[in-house]
Coordinates of C-alpha atoms in Angstrom, one line a residue:
Chain Q
M1 CA -156.4 -227.9 57.9
A2 CA -155.6 -227.9 54.2
V3 CA -154.7 -224.2 53.9
M4 CA -151.0 -223.5 53.4
A5 CA -150.9 -219.9 54.5
A6 CA -148.7 -217.3 52.9
R7 CA -145.0 -217.8 53.5
A8 CA -144.1 -216.7 57.0
Q9 CA -140.7 -218.2 57.3
K10 CA -137.3 -217.2 55.9
P11 CA -135.3 -219.8 53.9
L12 CA -133.2 -222.1 56.1
E13 CA -129.9 -220.6 55.0
L14 CA -130.9 -217.2 56.2
I15 CA -132.1 -218.6 59.5
L16 CA -128.8 -220.4 60.0
A17 CA -126.9 -217.2 59.0
R18 CA -128.8 -215.2 61.5
N19 CA -128.1 -217.7 64.3
L20 CA -124.4 -217.5 63.4
L21 CA -124.3 -213.7 63.3
T22 CA -126.1 -213.6 66.7
S23 CA -123.2 -215.4 68.3
L24 CA -120.4 -213.2 66.7
S25 CA -118.8 -210.2 68.3
T26 CA -117.9 -208.9 64.8
P27 CA -120.5 -206.4 63.7
A28 CA -122.6 -208.1 61.0
F29 CA -125.7 -207.5 58.9
L30 CA -128.0 -209.9 57.1
V31 CA -130.0 -208.9 54.0
D32 CA -132.5 -210.9 52.0
E33 CA -132.4 -211.5 48.2
K34 CA -133.8 -208.0 47.6
A35 CA -131.1 -206.4 49.7
Q36 CA -133.6 -205.6 52.4
L37 CA -131.9 -205.5 55.8
V38 CA -133.5 -208.2 57.9
F39 CA -131.2 -208.5 60.8
Y40 CA -128.1 -207.1 62.5
N41 CA -126.3 -208.4 65.5
E42 CA -125.6 -206.7 68.9
A43 CA -122.1 -205.7 67.8
A44 CA -123.5 -203.9 64.8
G45 CA -126.1 -202.3 67.1
A46 CA -123.3 -200.9 69.2
L47 CA -121.6 -199.6 66.1
L48 CA -124.7 -197.9 64.8
G49 CA -126.0 -196.7 68.2
R50 CA -129.3 -198.6 68.0
P51 CA -130.2 -202.2 68.5
F52 CA -131.9 -204.0 65.6
E53 CA -135.0 -204.5 67.8
D54 CA -135.5 -200.7 67.7
V55 CA -135.0 -200.4 64.0
G56 CA -136.5 -203.5 62.4
R57 CA -136.3 -204.4 58.8
M58 CA -135.3 -201.7 56.3
S59 CA -135.1 -201.3 52.6
P60 CA -131.7 -200.5 51.0
E61 CA -133.0 -196.9 50.3
K62 CA -134.0 -196.4 53.9
W63 CA -130.7 -197.8 55.1
I64 CA -128.8 -195.3 52.9
S65 CA -130.9 -192.4 54.1
T66 CA -130.5 -193.4 57.7
Y67 CA -126.9 -194.3 57.9
G68 CA -125.6 -192.5 54.8
P69 CA -122.7 -194.5 53.6
I70 CA -120.2 -192.0 52.3
G71 CA -117.5 -193.1 49.9
E72 CA -113.8 -192.4 50.0
D73 CA -114.4 -189.5 47.7
G74 CA -116.7 -187.9 50.3
E75 CA -119.8 -188.4 48.2
P76 CA -122.8 -190.5 49.2
M77 CA -122.2 -194.0 47.9
P78 CA -124.7 -195.1 45.2
L79 CA -126.7 -198.1 46.1
D80 CA -125.2 -200.1 43.2
D81 CA -121.7 -199.6 44.6
L82 CA -122.5 -201.0 48.1
P83 CA -120.8 -204.4 48.7
T84 CA -124.2 -205.8 49.6
T85 CA -125.7 -204.9 46.2
R86 CA -122.6 -206.2 44.4
A87 CA -122.5 -209.4 46.3
I88 CA -126.2 -210.2 45.6
R89 CA -126.0 -209.1 42.0
N90 CA -122.8 -210.9 41.1
G91 CA -122.9 -213.8 43.4
R92 CA -119.4 -213.1 44.6
P93 CA -117.9 -211.5 47.8
A94 CA -117.5 -207.8 47.6
H95 CA -115.5 -205.4 49.7
A96 CA -115.4 -201.6 50.3
S97 CA -114.4 -199.0 52.8
F98 CA -116.7 -196.1 53.6
R99 CA -118.0 -193.9 56.4
I100 CA -121.4 -194.4 58.1
R101 CA -123.3 -192.1 60.4
S102 CA -124.4 -193.7 63.6
A103 CA -127.5 -192.8 65.6
D104 CA -125.6 -190.2 67.7
G105 CA -124.6 -188.4 64.5
A106 CA -120.9 -189.5 64.7
E107 CA -119.3 -190.7 61.6
R108 CA -117.2 -193.8 61.6
E109 CA -114.9 -195.3 59.0
I110 CA -115.5 -198.9 58.4
A111 CA -114.4 -201.7 56.1
S112 CA -117.2 -204.0 54.9
S113 CA -117.2 -207.4 53.3
A114 CA -120.3 -208.9 51.9
F115 CA -120.7 -212.6 51.2
P116 CA -123.5 -213.9 49.0
I117 CA -125.8 -216.6 50.4
V118 CA -126.7 -218.9 47.5
A119 CA -128.9 -222.0 47.9
S120 CA -128.7 -224.4 45.0
E121 CA -132.4 -224.7 44.6
R122 CA -133.4 -221.1 45.0
G123 CA -130.4 -219.1 43.9
S124 CA -129.6 -216.0 45.9
S125 CA -131.2 -215.8 49.3
G126 CA -129.3 -212.7 50.4
A127 CA -126.0 -211.8 51.8
M128 CA -124.1 -211.6 55.1
I129 CA -122.1 -208.4 55.6
L130 CA -119.3 -208.1 58.2
F131 CA -118.0 -204.7 59.3
W132 CA -114.7 -203.7 60.8
P133 CA -114.3 -200.2 62.3
T134 CA -111.1 -198.7 60.9
N135 CA -110.8 -195.4 62.9
D136 CA -111.7 -196.5 66.5
Q137 CA -108.7 -196.2 68.9
G138 CA -107.9 -199.6 70.3
S139 CA -110.4 -201.4 68.1
E140 CA -109.4 -204.9 67.1
G141 CA -110.6 -204.0 63.7
D142 CA -108.0 -201.3 63.2
E143 CA -106.0 -201.6 60.1
Chain X
M1 CA -155.8 -240.2 56.6
K2 CA -154.2 -243.1 58.5
I3 CA -150.7 -243.3 59.8
R4 CA -148.8 -246.5 60.7
V5 CA -145.4 -246.4 62.3
W6 CA -143.0 -249.2 61.2
G7 CA -139.9 -247.7 62.8
A8 CA -139.6 -244.9 65.3
R9 CA -135.9 -245.3 66.4
G10 CA -133.2 -242.8 65.5
S11 CA -129.6 -243.1 64.5
V12 CA -129.2 -246.9 64.4
P13 CA -131.5 -249.9 64.9
A14 CA -131.8 -250.8 68.6
P15 CA -133.3 -254.3 69.0
G16 CA -133.4 -256.0 72.4
P17 CA -135.6 -257.1 75.2
E18 CA -135.8 -253.6 76.6
M19 CA -136.9 -252.1 73.3
V20 CA -139.9 -254.3 72.6
R21 CA -142.8 -251.9 72.8
Y22 CA -141.4 -248.8 71.2
G23 CA -139.4 -251.0 68.8
G24 CA -135.9 -251.0 67.5
N25 CA -136.4 -250.3 63.8
T26 CA -135.4 -246.9 62.3
S27 CA -137.5 -244.3 60.7
S28 CA -140.3 -245.6 58.6
V29 CA -143.9 -244.3 58.5
Q30 CA -146.7 -245.4 56.2
L31 CA -149.3 -242.8 55.3
L32 CA -152.6 -244.2 53.9
L33 CA -154.6 -241.6 52.1
D34 CA -158.4 -241.6 52.1
S35 CA -158.2 -242.2 48.4
G36 CA -156.5 -245.5 48.9
E37 CA -153.0 -244.4 47.8
Q38 CA -150.1 -244.5 50.2
L39 CA -146.9 -242.6 50.9
L40 CA -144.0 -244.1 52.7
L41 CA -142.0 -241.6 54.7
D42 CA -138.3 -242.6 54.9
S43 CA -136.9 -246.0 54.4
G44 CA -135.2 -246.9 57.7
T45 CA -135.2 -250.6 58.7
G46 CA -138.9 -250.5 59.5
I47 CA -139.7 -250.4 55.8
R48 CA -138.7 -254.1 55.5
T49 CA -141.7 -255.3 57.4
L50 CA -143.8 -252.6 55.9
G51 CA -142.9 -254.1 52.5
L52 CA -144.0 -257.5 53.5
S53 CA -147.5 -256.2 54.2
L54 CA -148.0 -254.7 50.7
A55 CA -150.3 -256.3 48.2
A56 CA -149.1 -257.7 44.9
A57 CA -148.0 -255.2 42.2
P58 CA -147.5 -252.4 44.6
R59 CA -147.1 -248.8 43.4
V60 CA -145.5 -246.8 46.1
N61 CA -143.9 -243.4 46.6
I62 CA -141.1 -243.2 49.1
L63 CA -140.3 -239.7 50.4
L64 CA -136.8 -239.4 51.9
T65 CA -136.0 -236.6 54.2
H66 CA -132.3 -237.1 53.8
L67 CA -129.8 -239.9 53.1
H68 CA -128.4 -240.6 56.6
L69 CA -128.2 -244.4 56.9
D70 CA -131.0 -244.7 59.5
H71 CA -133.4 -243.3 56.9
I72 CA -132.3 -245.4 53.9
Q73 CA -131.0 -248.6 55.4
G74 CA -134.2 -250.6 54.9
L75 CA -134.4 -249.8 51.2
M76 CA -132.1 -252.6 50.2
F77 CA -134.4 -255.0 52.1
F78 CA -137.7 -253.6 51.0
P79 CA -139.4 -256.6 49.4
P80 CA -141.1 -254.7 46.5
C81 CA -137.6 -253.8 45.3
F82 CA -137.2 -257.5 44.3
R83 CA -140.5 -257.8 42.5
S84 CA -140.8 -257.2 38.8
D85 CA -144.4 -256.1 39.2
A86 CA -143.6 -253.3 41.6
E87 CA -143.4 -249.6 40.7
I88 CA -141.4 -247.5 43.2
A89 CA -140.8 -243.8 43.0
I90 CA -138.2 -242.5 45.4
W91 CA -138.2 -238.7 46.2
G92 CA -135.4 -237.1 48.0
P93 CA -133.4 -233.9 48.3
A94 CA -131.6 -232.6 45.3
S95 CA -127.8 -232.1 45.4
P96 CA -125.4 -230.2 43.2
E97 CA -122.9 -233.0 43.8
A98 CA -124.6 -236.1 42.4
S99 CA -128.0 -237.3 41.4
L100 CA -130.3 -238.9 44.0
E101 CA -129.8 -242.3 42.3
D102 CA -126.0 -242.0 42.4
R103 CA -126.1 -241.0 46.1
I104 CA -128.3 -243.9 47.1
A105 CA -126.2 -246.2 44.9
R106 CA -123.3 -245.5 47.2
Y107 CA -125.1 -247.6 49.7
I108 CA -126.8 -250.1 47.4
S109 CA -123.5 -251.1 45.7
A110 CA -120.4 -253.2 46.4
P111 CA -118.8 -253.6 48.8
L112 CA -121.7 -252.5 51.1
S113 CA -124.4 -254.4 49.2
P114 CA -124.6 -257.7 47.2
V115 CA -126.8 -256.0 44.6
E116 CA -126.5 -252.8 42.6
V117 CA -129.4 -250.5 41.9
R118 CA -129.4 -251.3 38.2
E119 CA -129.9 -255.0 39.1
L120 CA -133.2 -254.4 41.1
P121 CA -136.0 -256.2 39.2
C122 CA -138.6 -253.6 40.2
S123 CA -139.4 -250.5 38.2
V124 CA -137.7 -247.8 40.2
S125 CA -137.4 -244.0 39.6
F126 CA -135.4 -241.5 41.5
R127 CA -136.8 -238.0 41.6
D128 CA -135.5 -234.8 43.1
T129 CA -138.1 -233.1 45.3
P130 CA -139.4 -230.0 43.4
P131 CA -139.0 -226.6 45.1
S132 CA -142.7 -226.0 45.0
R133 CA -145.6 -228.1 46.1
W134 CA -146.5 -231.1 44.0
R135 CA -149.2 -233.8 43.9
I136 CA -148.9 -237.5 44.6
G137 CA -152.3 -239.1 44.1
S138 CA -154.8 -237.2 46.1
A139 CA -152.2 -235.6 48.3
T140 CA -150.4 -232.3 48.0
V141 CA -146.8 -232.5 49.2
V142 CA -144.6 -229.6 50.2
C143 CA -141.0 -230.0 51.3
E144 CA -138.6 -227.5 52.8
A145 CA -135.0 -227.7 54.1
V146 CA -134.8 -227.9 57.9
N147 CA -132.0 -227.5 60.4
H148 CA -130.2 -230.8 60.7
R149 CA -126.7 -232.0 59.9
G150 CA -126.4 -232.2 56.1
P151 CA -129.2 -231.3 53.5
T152 CA -132.4 -232.5 55.1
L153 CA -136.1 -232.0 54.3
G154 CA -139.3 -232.0 56.2
F155 CA -142.6 -232.8 54.5
R156 CA -146.1 -231.4 54.7
I157 CA -148.7 -233.6 53.2
T158 CA -152.3 -232.5 52.8
E159 CA -155.3 -234.5 51.6
G160 CA -158.6 -232.6 51.7
D161 CA -158.7 -230.7 55.0
T162 CA -156.2 -232.9 56.7
T163 CA -152.5 -232.1 57.0
V164 CA -149.7 -234.2 58.4
C165 CA -146.2 -232.8 58.9
Y166 CA -143.1 -235.1 59.1
I167 CA -139.8 -233.6 60.4
P168 CA -138.0 -236.6 62.0
D169 CA -134.6 -235.0 62.2
H170 CA -134.6 -231.4 63.4
E171 CA -132.8 -229.0 65.7
P172 CA -134.7 -225.8 65.4
V173 CA -133.4 -224.4 68.7
L174 CA -129.7 -224.4 67.6
G175 CA -128.3 -221.0 68.2
T176 CA -131.6 -219.5 69.2
E177 CA -134.5 -219.5 71.6
L178 CA -137.8 -220.7 70.2
A179 CA -140.2 -219.4 72.8
D180 CA -140.1 -215.7 71.8
L181 CA -138.6 -216.0 68.3
D182 CA -140.5 -214.4 65.4
P183 CA -142.0 -217.2 63.3
E184 CA -140.0 -216.1 60.2
W185 CA -136.8 -217.2 61.9
I186 CA -138.0 -220.6 63.0
S187 CA -136.8 -223.5 60.9
G188 CA -139.7 -225.7 59.8
Y189 CA -142.4 -223.2 60.8
D190 CA -144.2 -223.0 57.4
L191 CA -144.1 -226.8 57.0
A192 CA -145.6 -227.5 60.4
R193 CA -147.9 -224.6 60.8
D194 CA -151.4 -225.6 61.9
A195 CA -150.7 -229.3 61.1
D196 CA -153.4 -231.7 62.3
L197 CA -150.5 -234.1 63.2
L198 CA -146.8 -233.2 63.6
I199 CA -144.4 -236.1 63.6
H200 CA -141.2 -234.6 65.1
D201 CA -137.8 -235.4 66.3
C202 CA -137.5 -236.0 70.1
Q203 CA -134.2 -237.8 70.3
Y204 CA -133.2 -236.5 73.7
A205 CA -134.6 -236.0 77.1
D206 CA -134.1 -232.4 78.2
E207 CA -131.2 -233.3 80.5
E208 CA -129.4 -235.1 77.6
Y209 CA -129.7 -232.3 75.1
P210 CA -126.9 -230.0 76.4
A211 CA -124.3 -232.7 75.7
H212 CA -125.7 -233.0 72.1
I213 CA -126.0 -229.4 70.9
G214 CA -125.4 -229.2 67.2
W215 CA -126.0 -232.9 66.6
G216 CA -129.1 -232.0 64.6
H217 CA -131.8 -233.3 67.0
S218 CA -134.2 -232.0 69.5
G219 CA -134.7 -232.3 73.2
M220 CA -138.2 -233.0 74.4
S221 CA -139.1 -229.5 75.6
D222 CA -137.7 -227.9 72.5
A223 CA -139.7 -230.3 70.3
L224 CA -142.9 -229.4 72.2
T225 CA -142.1 -225.7 72.2
F226 CA -141.7 -225.9 68.4
A227 CA -144.9 -227.8 68.1
S228 CA -146.7 -225.3 70.2
R229 CA -145.3 -222.3 68.3
V230 CA -146.5 -223.7 65.0
G231 CA -149.9 -224.5 66.4
A232 CA -149.8 -228.3 65.8
R233 CA -153.0 -229.9 67.0
R234 CA -151.5 -233.3 67.8
V235 CA -147.9 -234.4 68.2
L236 CA -146.2 -237.7 67.7
L237 CA -142.7 -237.6 69.2
F238 CA -140.3 -239.6 67.0
H239 CA -136.7 -240.7 66.3
H240 CA -136.1 -242.1 69.8
D241 CA -132.5 -242.3 70.9
P242 CA -131.1 -245.9 70.5
L243 CA -130.2 -245.8 74.2
H244 CA -133.8 -245.2 75.3
S245 CA -135.5 -248.3 76.7
D246 CA -139.2 -248.8 76.9
S247 CA -139.3 -247.8 80.5
F248 CA -137.3 -244.6 79.8
L249 CA -139.6 -243.7 77.0
D250 CA -142.7 -244.3 79.2
R251 CA -141.3 -241.8 81.7
L252 CA -140.4 -239.4 78.9
R253 CA -144.0 -239.7 77.7
G254 CA -145.3 -238.7 81.1
T255 CA -143.0 -235.7 81.2
A256 CA -143.9 -234.7 77.7
R257 CA -147.6 -234.7 78.5
R258 CA -147.1 -232.5 81.5
R259 CA -144.9 -230.1 79.4
W260 CA -147.5 -230.0 76.6
E261 CA -150.2 -229.1 79.2
E262 CA -147.9 -226.4 80.6
L263 CA -147.8 -225.0 77.1
G264 CA -151.5 -224.7 77.1
N265 CA -152.4 -227.8 75.2
D266 CA -154.4 -231.0 75.7
P267 CA -152.0 -233.5 77.2
A268 CA -153.8 -236.4 75.5
L269 CA -152.7 -235.0 72.2
V270 CA -149.0 -235.7 72.6
E271 CA -147.8 -239.2 72.2
M272 CA -144.5 -241.2 71.7
A273 CA -144.2 -242.9 68.4
M274 CA -144.4 -246.6 68.8
E275 CA -143.5 -249.3 66.3
G276 CA -146.8 -250.8 65.1
G277 CA -148.8 -247.8 66.3
E278 CA -151.6 -246.5 64.2
L279 CA -153.3 -243.2 64.2
E280 CA -156.3 -241.8 62.4
V281 CA -155.9 -238.2 61.5
A282 CA -158.8 -235.9 60.6
G283 CA -158.6 -232.3 59.6
T284 CA -160.2 -229.4 61.2
A285 CA -163.1 -227.9 59.3
L286 CA -162.3 -224.5 57.9
P287 CA -164.3 -221.5 59.0
A288 CA -166.8 -220.3 56.5
G289 CA -165.3 -218.1 53.8
V290 CA -161.8 -219.3 54.2
P291 CA -160.5 -220.5 50.8
A292 CA -159.1 -224.0 50.7

């Protein structure tokens, strides 16, 4: 059949990143080149109170409205200030601490580091974001 | 479109009396287009005898999936390389580190080789595969990175309504389960989707794979699950492990056919690649109203 159907598959580097994140016990997100959330792992699901399978892909705006990252100044964090956005925009790792609201309404302080995923041919394919809870008693991520 | 296999072995040439029928030469496949042009897929040791069969003043395109030795070793012994009337275009994966020519020249240069690339009398050009589809003669070619060790491509080649997909080195199951995975997360999915023939890595029997996870190759059931998920109509299992004798591959063929049937497909449409084997591939007519 000669038809090459519309693209169904993610770039390989995102597929490999997802496979890696699946095997980590560190909470982690994966976003595509438009900063759309395309995956988070079980550890992140535990942190947010909902597994990815229940949530599905999500635009950055939807992510903010759902989980409401709140900056250290107590104000909602602008999209442009999120480590994810900065990592994709600048092609460099970005780090920030903020609070998120999980599905049960509880707020959690976390530190977040975003690492851009850049393929030589395509440029940015997205970013990998790792989270560390900073206020959970006994958490290995305590700082 | 006609396919001829000149080398189906993976990793390293494996000659010997127990390897006679499936052959010991490494990856080399000749694809003869209906228009008369031809594409050579990889240049393992099988390309040497392929080159002997070519007519005078050949113009050939060689598509390299990657530069592991079993996919380029035959290049230095490809007879057209030593003919001044030959025109050879070599396509391969781009790299930020060095040009395709410079990377291949690491092999075709002293002390590994008695000749240097610049000394070859043929007209040879080295071309990075473009990120979007391109045409070679009457064929449309698409390549995409696939999961293997090191930068590696698969190719999707379409002529008219016939599509062949070639992914000789591929471990799509690494870190995941293929059976229920959303297609967007399957390495090689777009390349192989609805192919009339899929030529795919099957280096290991299922019982061998657990000892080789992460080596960049597929076990038999994983290869067939991938083929089934992408909707391949016919499958040629390829890149046989150098330890696999003719009798071992005969048994693996029987197991593969049963497995393919269990997956809901016609067992006659899965085959083990065999050196010297030829296949005629015809496309499936498109339903009325579907744009080509």
